[in-house]
Short mmCIF file of C-alpha atoms in Angstrom, two decimals:
data_model
loop_
_atom_site.label_atom_id
_atom_site.label_comp_id
_atom_site.label_asym_id
_atom_site.label_seq_id
_atom_site.Cartn_x
_atom_site.Cartn_y
_atom_site.Cartn_z
CA MET A 1 0.06 -0.05 -0.10
CA SER A 2 1.63 3.31 -1.22
CA ALA A 3 1.85 6.28 0.91
CA PRO A 4 0.05 9.48 -0.23
CA LEU A 5 2.03 12.05 -2.09
CA PRO A 6 2.90 15.23 -0.32
CA PRO A 7 1.04 18.29 -1.70
CA MET A 8 3.95 19.51 -3.62
CA HIS A 9 4.72 16.16 -5.22
CA ALA A 10 0.77 16.02 -6.32
CA ALA A 11 1.00 19.18 -8.01
CA LEU A 12 4.14 18.53 -9.94
CA SER A 13 2.60 15.18 -11.21
CA LEU A 14 -0.58 17.14 -12.43
CA LEU A 15 1.60 19.48 -14.32
CA GLY A 16 3.46 16.88 -15.94
CA THR A 17 0.40 15.28 -16.92
CA MET A 18 -0.92 18.22 -18.58
CA ALA A 19 2.40 19.03 -20.24
CA GLY A 20 2.16 15.62 -22.00
CA GLN A 21 -1.21 15.99 -23.24
CA TYR A 22 -0.06 19.38 -24.68
CA LEU A 23 2.95 17.77 -26.39
CA ALA A 24 0.89 15.08 -27.85
CA ALA A 25 -1.55 17.38 -29.53
CA GLN A 26 1.24 19.50 -30.90
CA SER A 27 2.85 16.37 -32.46
CA GLN A 28 -0.34 15.58 -34.50
CA GLY A 29 0.07 19.17 -36.10
CA PRO A 30 -2.19 20.70 -38.72
CA ALA A 31 -3.90 17.50 -39.82
CA ALA A 32 -5.86 17.10 -36.64
CA GLN A 33 -6.84 20.63 -36.81
CA SER A 34 -7.82 20.24 -40.27
CA GLN A 35 -9.90 17.18 -39.25
CA ALA A 36 -11.51 19.23 -36.44
CA ALA A 37 -12.42 21.77 -38.89
CA ALA A 38 -13.98 19.52 -41.18
CA GLN A 39 -16.48 18.45 -38.45
CA GLN A 40 -17.44 21.72 -38.00
CA PRO A 41 -20.48 22.84 -40.18
CA VAL A 42 -19.54 25.61 -42.76
CA PRO A 43 -22.33 28.02 -43.78
CA SER A 44 -22.80 28.02 -47.65
CA THR A 45 -22.92 31.38 -49.69
CA SER A 46 -23.48 29.83 -53.12
CA LYS A 47 -26.81 30.01 -55.08
CA PRO A 48 -28.67 26.95 -55.73
CA ARG A 49 -27.86 25.26 -59.07
CA GLN A 50 -30.63 26.06 -61.76
CA ALA A 51 -31.58 23.37 -64.61
CA PRO A 52 -30.49 24.22 -68.02
CA GLN A 53 -33.12 26.07 -70.00
CA THR A 54 -34.02 24.79 -73.51
CA ASN A 55 -33.95 27.21 -76.45
CA THR A 56 -37.68 26.96 -77.60
CA ALA A 57 -36.84 28.99 -80.90
CA ASN A 58 -35.13 26.00 -82.19
CA LEU A 59 -38.14 23.52 -81.79
CA CYS A 60 -40.71 22.65 -84.23
CA ASN A 61 -43.51 24.90 -84.50
CA VAL A 62 -46.09 22.36 -84.49
CA CYS A 63 -44.99 19.73 -81.73
CA ASN A 64 -42.62 21.78 -79.82
CA ALA A 65 -40.71 18.76 -79.02
CA LYS A 66 -38.26 17.96 -81.68
CA PRO A 67 -35.63 20.48 -83.21
CA LYS A 68 -36.29 22.01 -86.46
CA TYR A 69 -35.25 20.39 -89.68
CA PHE A 70 -32.04 21.80 -90.97
CA ASP A 71 -30.99 20.62 -94.76
CA GLY A 72 -27.46 22.08 -94.43
CA LYS A 73 -28.53 25.44 -96.06
CA LYS A 74 -32.09 26.26 -94.66
CA THR A 75 -33.85 25.67 -91.19
CA TYR A 76 -37.46 24.93 -91.71
CA PRO A 77 -40.20 25.65 -89.24
CA TYR A 78 -41.14 21.91 -88.80
CA CYS A 79 -39.34 18.86 -87.60
CA GLY A 80 -40.28 16.88 -90.61
CA ARG A 81 -43.07 16.09 -93.09
CA SER A 82 -45.62 14.73 -90.49
CA CYS A 83 -45.87 18.26 -88.75
CA ALA A 84 -45.65 20.26 -92.31
CA ALA A 85 -48.91 18.04 -93.22
CA LYS A 86 -50.62 18.85 -89.96
CA VAL A 87 -50.29 22.47 -90.70
CA GLN A 88 -51.40 22.03 -94.56
CA ASN A 89 -54.27 20.20 -93.28
CA LYS A 90 -55.40 22.59 -90.57
CA PRO A 91 -58.95 23.95 -91.35
CA THR A 92 -59.35 27.44 -92.18
CA PRO A 93 -61.91 29.26 -89.75
CA ALA A 94 -64.88 30.22 -91.52
CA ASN A 95 -64.68 33.89 -90.37
CA SER A 96 -61.08 34.55 -91.42
CA PRO A 97 -60.39 36.22 -94.51
CA PRO A 98 -58.31 34.39 -97.34
CA LYS A 99 -54.66 35.20 -97.30
CA ARG A 100 -53.53 37.70 -99.67
CA GLY A 101 -50.46 38.46 -101.80
CA ARG A 102 -48.44 41.75 -102.13
CA ASN A 103 -50.77 42.97 -104.91
CA GLY A 104 -53.83 42.48 -102.48
CA LYS A 105 -55.26 39.82 -104.49
CA ALA A 106 -56.74 36.70 -102.79
CA ALA A 107 -54.22 33.72 -103.36
CA ALA A 108 -56.78 31.73 -105.25
CA ALA A 109 -54.25 29.50 -106.83
CA ASN A 110 -53.73 27.91 -103.51
CA MET A 111 -57.30 27.36 -102.99
CA CYS A 112 -59.39 24.03 -103.55
CA ASP A 113 -60.36 23.78 -107.12
CA TYR A 114 -63.71 22.76 -106.30
CA CYS A 115 -65.03 24.56 -103.18
CA HIS A 116 -62.66 27.44 -103.30
CA LYS A 117 -62.78 27.86 -99.63
CA GLN A 118 -60.01 25.76 -98.19
CA PRO A 119 -56.33 25.52 -99.04
CA LYS A 120 -55.22 22.64 -101.35
CA TYR A 121 -53.83 19.45 -99.58
CA ASN A 122 -50.32 19.04 -99.23
CA ASP A 123 -48.89 15.55 -98.44
CA GLY A 124 -45.52 16.85 -97.82
CA THR A 125 -44.25 16.38 -101.36
CA THR A 126 -47.15 17.29 -103.70
CA THR A 127 -49.83 19.76 -103.61
CA HIS A 128 -53.09 18.34 -104.93
CA SER A 129 -55.87 20.00 -106.69
CA PHE A 130 -58.39 19.56 -103.74
CA CYS A 131 -58.51 20.41 -100.05
CA GLY A 132 -59.46 16.79 -99.35
CA LYS A 133 -61.13 13.36 -100.23
CA THR A 134 -64.60 15.01 -100.21
CA CYS A 135 -64.17 17.69 -102.67
CA ALA A 136 -62.23 15.55 -104.95
CA GLN A 137 -65.04 12.79 -105.00
CA LYS A 138 -67.64 15.79 -105.53
CA ALA A 139 -65.55 17.14 -108.44
CA LYS A 140 -65.48 13.65 -109.85
CA ALA A 141 -68.88 13.15 -109.71
CA ALA A 142 -69.60 16.41 -111.23
CA GLY A 143 -67.47 15.65 -114.32
CA ALA A 144 -64.77 18.05 -113.56
CA ALA A 145 -61.54 17.02 -114.05
CA PRO A 146 -58.71 19.39 -113.33
CA ALA A 147 -55.36 19.68 -114.91
CA THR A 148 -52.86 17.39 -113.22
CA ALA A 149 -50.14 20.17 -113.40
CA LYS A 150 -50.24 23.92 -113.69
CA PRO A 151 -50.41 24.55 -117.52
CA ALA A 152 -47.92 26.80 -119.16
CA LYS A 153 -49.37 29.47 -121.43
CA ASN A 154 -51.31 27.69 -124.11
CA GLY A 155 -50.30 24.29 -122.48
CA CYS A 156 -51.77 20.97 -122.77
CA LEU A 157 -55.22 20.90 -120.72
CA LEU A 158 -54.33 17.74 -119.42
CA CYS A 159 -50.75 17.53 -118.39
CA GLY A 160 -49.73 21.14 -118.81
CA LYS A 161 -46.78 20.58 -121.19
CA SER A 162 -46.54 22.96 -124.33
CA VAL A 163 -48.89 22.24 -127.24
CA LYS A 164 -47.87 23.12 -130.89
CA LYS A 165 -51.60 23.19 -132.11
CA GLY A 166 -54.97 22.24 -130.30
CA HIS A 167 -55.73 21.59 -126.60
CA PHE A 168 -53.46 18.50 -126.07
CA CYS A 169 -49.84 17.91 -126.34
CA SER A 170 -49.89 14.31 -127.68
CA GLN A 171 -52.22 11.64 -128.88
CA ALA A 172 -51.62 9.80 -125.35
CA CYS A 173 -53.31 13.00 -123.74
CA THR A 174 -56.04 13.11 -126.34
CA SER A 175 -56.98 9.58 -125.69
CA LYS A 176 -56.94 9.93 -121.89
CA ALA A 177 -59.33 12.95 -122.38
CA GLU A 178 -61.56 11.07 -124.51
CA LYS A 179 -61.71 7.95 -122.07
CA ARG A 180 -62.98 10.36 -119.46
CA ALA A 181 -65.79 11.79 -121.73
CA PRO A 182 -68.16 13.27 -121.27
CA VAL A 183 -65.88 15.57 -118.90
CA LEU A 184 -65.12 19.31 -118.57
CA LEU A 185 -61.44 20.51 -118.33
CA GLU A 186 -61.00 24.12 -117.12
CA VAL A 187 -59.08 26.44 -119.34
CA PRO A 188 -56.60 28.61 -117.53
CA HIS A 189 -57.05 32.41 -117.53
CA SER A 190 -53.53 32.55 -119.19
CA HIS A 191 -54.29 30.12 -122.05
CA ASP A 192 -55.27 31.90 -125.45
CA THR A 193 -58.36 29.89 -125.77
CA PHE A 194 -59.99 31.59 -122.53
CA LYS A 195 -59.38 35.00 -124.21
CA ASN A 196 -60.82 34.10 -127.38
CA VAL A 197 -63.94 32.47 -125.88
CA ALA A 198 -64.19 35.47 -123.48
CA ASP A 199 -63.76 37.85 -126.28
CA GLN A 200 -66.64 35.77 -128.39
CA PHE A 201 -68.98 36.27 -125.63
CA LYS A 202 -67.92 40.04 -125.14
CA THR A 203 -68.28 41.23 -128.76
CA SER A 204 -71.57 39.21 -129.31
CA TRP A 205 -73.34 40.93 -126.35
CA ARG A 206 -75.59 43.18 -128.07
CA HIS A 207 -78.13 44.05 -125.45
CA GLN A 208 -78.11 47.31 -123.89
CA THR A 209 -77.29 46.19 -120.44
CA ALA A 210 -73.66 45.88 -119.37
CA CYS A 211 -71.79 42.76 -120.46
CA PRO A 212 -70.80 40.67 -117.27
CA THR A 213 -67.24 39.42 -116.80
CA VAL A 214 -66.51 35.85 -117.88
CA ARG A 215 -64.95 34.20 -114.93
CA ARG A 216 -64.37 30.69 -116.15
CA VAL A 217 -64.16 28.62 -119.13
CA TYR A 218 -64.39 24.88 -119.34
CA LYS A 219 -63.49 22.81 -122.60
CA VAL A 220 -66.32 20.28 -123.22
CA ILE A 221 -64.77 16.77 -124.20
CA GLY A 222 -67.61 14.54 -125.77
CA ASP A 223 -67.22 10.86 -126.40
CA ARG A 224 -66.19 9.61 -129.57
CA SER A 225 -69.51 8.11 -130.68
CA SER A 226 -71.30 11.37 -130.23
CA ILE A 227 -68.73 13.31 -132.19
CA ASN A 228 -68.72 10.92 -134.96
CA LYS A 229 -72.45 11.56 -135.36
CA TYR A 230 -72.03 15.25 -135.45
CA GLU A 231 -69.20 15.09 -138.04
CA ALA A 232 -71.33 12.75 -140.26
CA TYR A 233 -74.57 14.88 -140.13
CA ARG A 234 -75.71 16.70 -143.29
CA PHE A 235 -79.57 16.48 -143.22
CA GLY A 236 -82.34 15.85 -140.58
CA ALA A 237 -85.45 16.97 -138.47
CA GLY A 238 -85.60 22.31 -133.50
CA ILE A 239 -82.61 23.56 -131.35
CA TYR A 240 -82.26 27.23 -130.99
CA THR A 241 -78.85 28.86 -130.87
CA SER A 242 -77.65 32.44 -131.49
CA SER A 243 -74.34 34.27 -132.33
CA THR A 244 -75.43 36.95 -129.80
CA SER A 245 -74.46 36.09 -126.25
CA SER A 246 -76.90 38.41 -124.70
CA LYS A 247 -79.74 36.66 -126.46
CA SER A 248 -78.74 33.28 -125.20
CA ASN A 249 -78.43 34.93 -121.74
CA ASP A 250 -82.01 35.47 -121.80
CA TYR A 251 -82.67 31.95 -121.63
CA SER A 252 -80.05 31.04 -119.09
CA THR A 253 -81.82 30.54 -115.75
CA ASN A 254 -80.38 29.25 -112.23
CA MET A 255 -82.57 26.83 -110.52
CA LYS A 256 -80.93 27.74 -107.20
CA PRO A 257 -79.26 31.00 -106.02
CA SER A 258 -75.90 31.49 -107.51
CA ASN A 259 -73.58 34.57 -108.32
CA LEU A 260 -72.67 32.85 -111.69
CA LYS A 261 -74.77 32.04 -114.68
CA ALA A 262 -73.73 29.48 -117.37
CA ILE A 263 -74.08 29.07 -121.21
CA LEU A 264 -72.74 26.74 -123.76
CA LEU A 265 -70.54 27.82 -126.74
CA ASN A 266 -71.50 25.14 -129.43
CA LYS A 267 -70.20 23.95 -132.69
CA VAL A 268 -73.33 23.90 -135.16
CA VAL A 269 -73.39 22.38 -138.68
CA VAL A 270 -75.44 24.99 -140.65
CA GLY A 271 -75.49 23.30 -144.09
CA LYS A 272 -77.92 25.04 -146.26
CA GLY A 273 -79.62 27.68 -144.23
CA TYR A 274 -83.08 29.06 -145.03
CA LYS A 275 -83.14 32.68 -144.28
CA MET A 276 -86.37 34.07 -142.44
CA THR A 277 -87.05 37.54 -141.01
CA GLN A 278 -90.50 36.81 -139.44
CA ASP A 279 -91.74 34.26 -136.82
CA ASN A 280 -93.37 30.92 -138.11
CA SER A 281 -94.40 28.67 -135.10
CA SER A 282 -95.67 26.10 -137.30
CA LEU A 283 -92.36 24.86 -138.48
CA THR A 284 -91.20 21.37 -137.55
CA GLY A 285 -88.13 21.26 -139.96
CA PRO A 286 -86.45 23.26 -142.52
CA PRO A 287 -88.08 23.82 -145.72
CA PRO A 288 -87.47 20.94 -148.37
CA GLY A 289 -83.91 21.35 -149.78
CA TYR A 290 -82.52 23.06 -146.56
CA ASP A 291 -80.79 21.89 -143.52
CA SER A 292 -81.47 24.53 -141.08
CA VAL A 293 -83.23 27.85 -140.39
CA LEU A 294 -81.28 31.29 -140.25
CA ALA A 295 -83.51 33.94 -138.52
CA GLU A 296 -82.26 37.14 -139.47
CA VAL A 297 -82.72 40.82 -138.24
CA LYS A 298 -84.07 43.04 -140.96
CA PRO A 299 -86.13 46.31 -140.97
CA GLY A 300 -89.79 45.48 -140.78
CA GLY A 301 -88.97 41.86 -139.32
CA SER A 302 -90.30 40.51 -136.03
CA LEU A 303 -86.82 39.63 -134.71
CA ASN A 304 -84.57 41.62 -132.46
CA TYR A 305 -81.46 39.46 -132.61
CA ASP A 306 -80.28 36.47 -135.06
CA GLU A 307 -80.98 32.87 -134.37
CA LEU A 308 -79.90 29.67 -135.97
CA VAL A 309 -82.27 26.66 -135.68
CA CYS A 310 -81.27 23.34 -136.53
CA TYR A 311 -83.67 20.07 -136.28
CA THR A 312 -81.57 17.37 -134.87
CA GLU A 313 -79.24 16.90 -131.97
CA ASN A 314 -76.40 15.48 -134.39
CA ALA A 315 -76.01 18.93 -135.92
CA ILE A 316 -74.85 20.62 -132.70
CA ARG A 317 -72.23 19.75 -130.07
CA PRO A 318 -71.19 21.67 -127.10
CA SER A 319 -67.48 23.17 -127.33
CA TYR A 320 -67.06 25.37 -124.35
CA LEU A 321 -69.08 25.98 -121.04
CA VAL A 322 -68.74 29.77 -120.21
CA MET A 323 -69.27 30.99 -116.42
CA TYR A 324 -69.99 34.51 -115.94
CA ASP A 325 -71.56 37.14 -113.32
CA ALA A 326 -75.12 36.59 -112.77
#
């Protein structure tokens, strides 16, 4: 059993212990201080990191999900054909005005050839003649067959290629048109035929009323058997025609309200015509030795405008359908 240390010895022992602990702490150096510092929470002054923003200007205008298509030279507003087709098929609001060009005229060339209200359908590669299947079927049922390509000036009414003479560029197009017969082929405004037909209509308008504007002209394509009968006609047993367009207009009546009226410009075989200046309602055919009746305007006569009467349908065939302001 050890004896208790004197007070002086106890104090010296305590100082020695404290000195040993101090020297041990100093021997560990900055590493220990760094470890201690790491255990202390450090207040953060940095701002929270934000998610990167996407540049929406480079995204497709329709889906807003995929980047716009770039072909190496030009950046398009859509990511591909599917989104481009969606824009083409988007219906136009009924109360929205048609798009206009720089000259202020409606861009009618881009509107459906049948309803003229909706834009033509584009499948991403080709712009078709109609806005959709409904108008295409209605046009087919009505017998109206638009040109498959935009005809050049005086181009083929079927394919649009240049034509040396007539309305078709080749026998192939002529045959195709005849196979569709009876059919109407629209004549473009730039075609010389449109001008010729419109001029005939205008110069032969002899009434005192203002001559209306011709809006459309259609070439009438008849079937071959009908044409053969017409070409073979020389005699026969009445169908009234006139070289005065305003006279024919008197007999053009719309069964339903419309902004347009229509007359036919016909080819007629006159043969040997019998000239008359007075009405004769008892006639059932031309006098013996004649093929038709020519009703002429003469002083003292009963007619105000000329008329040509033939007595068989084989003597007449429609050539153009003329649409004009009512």
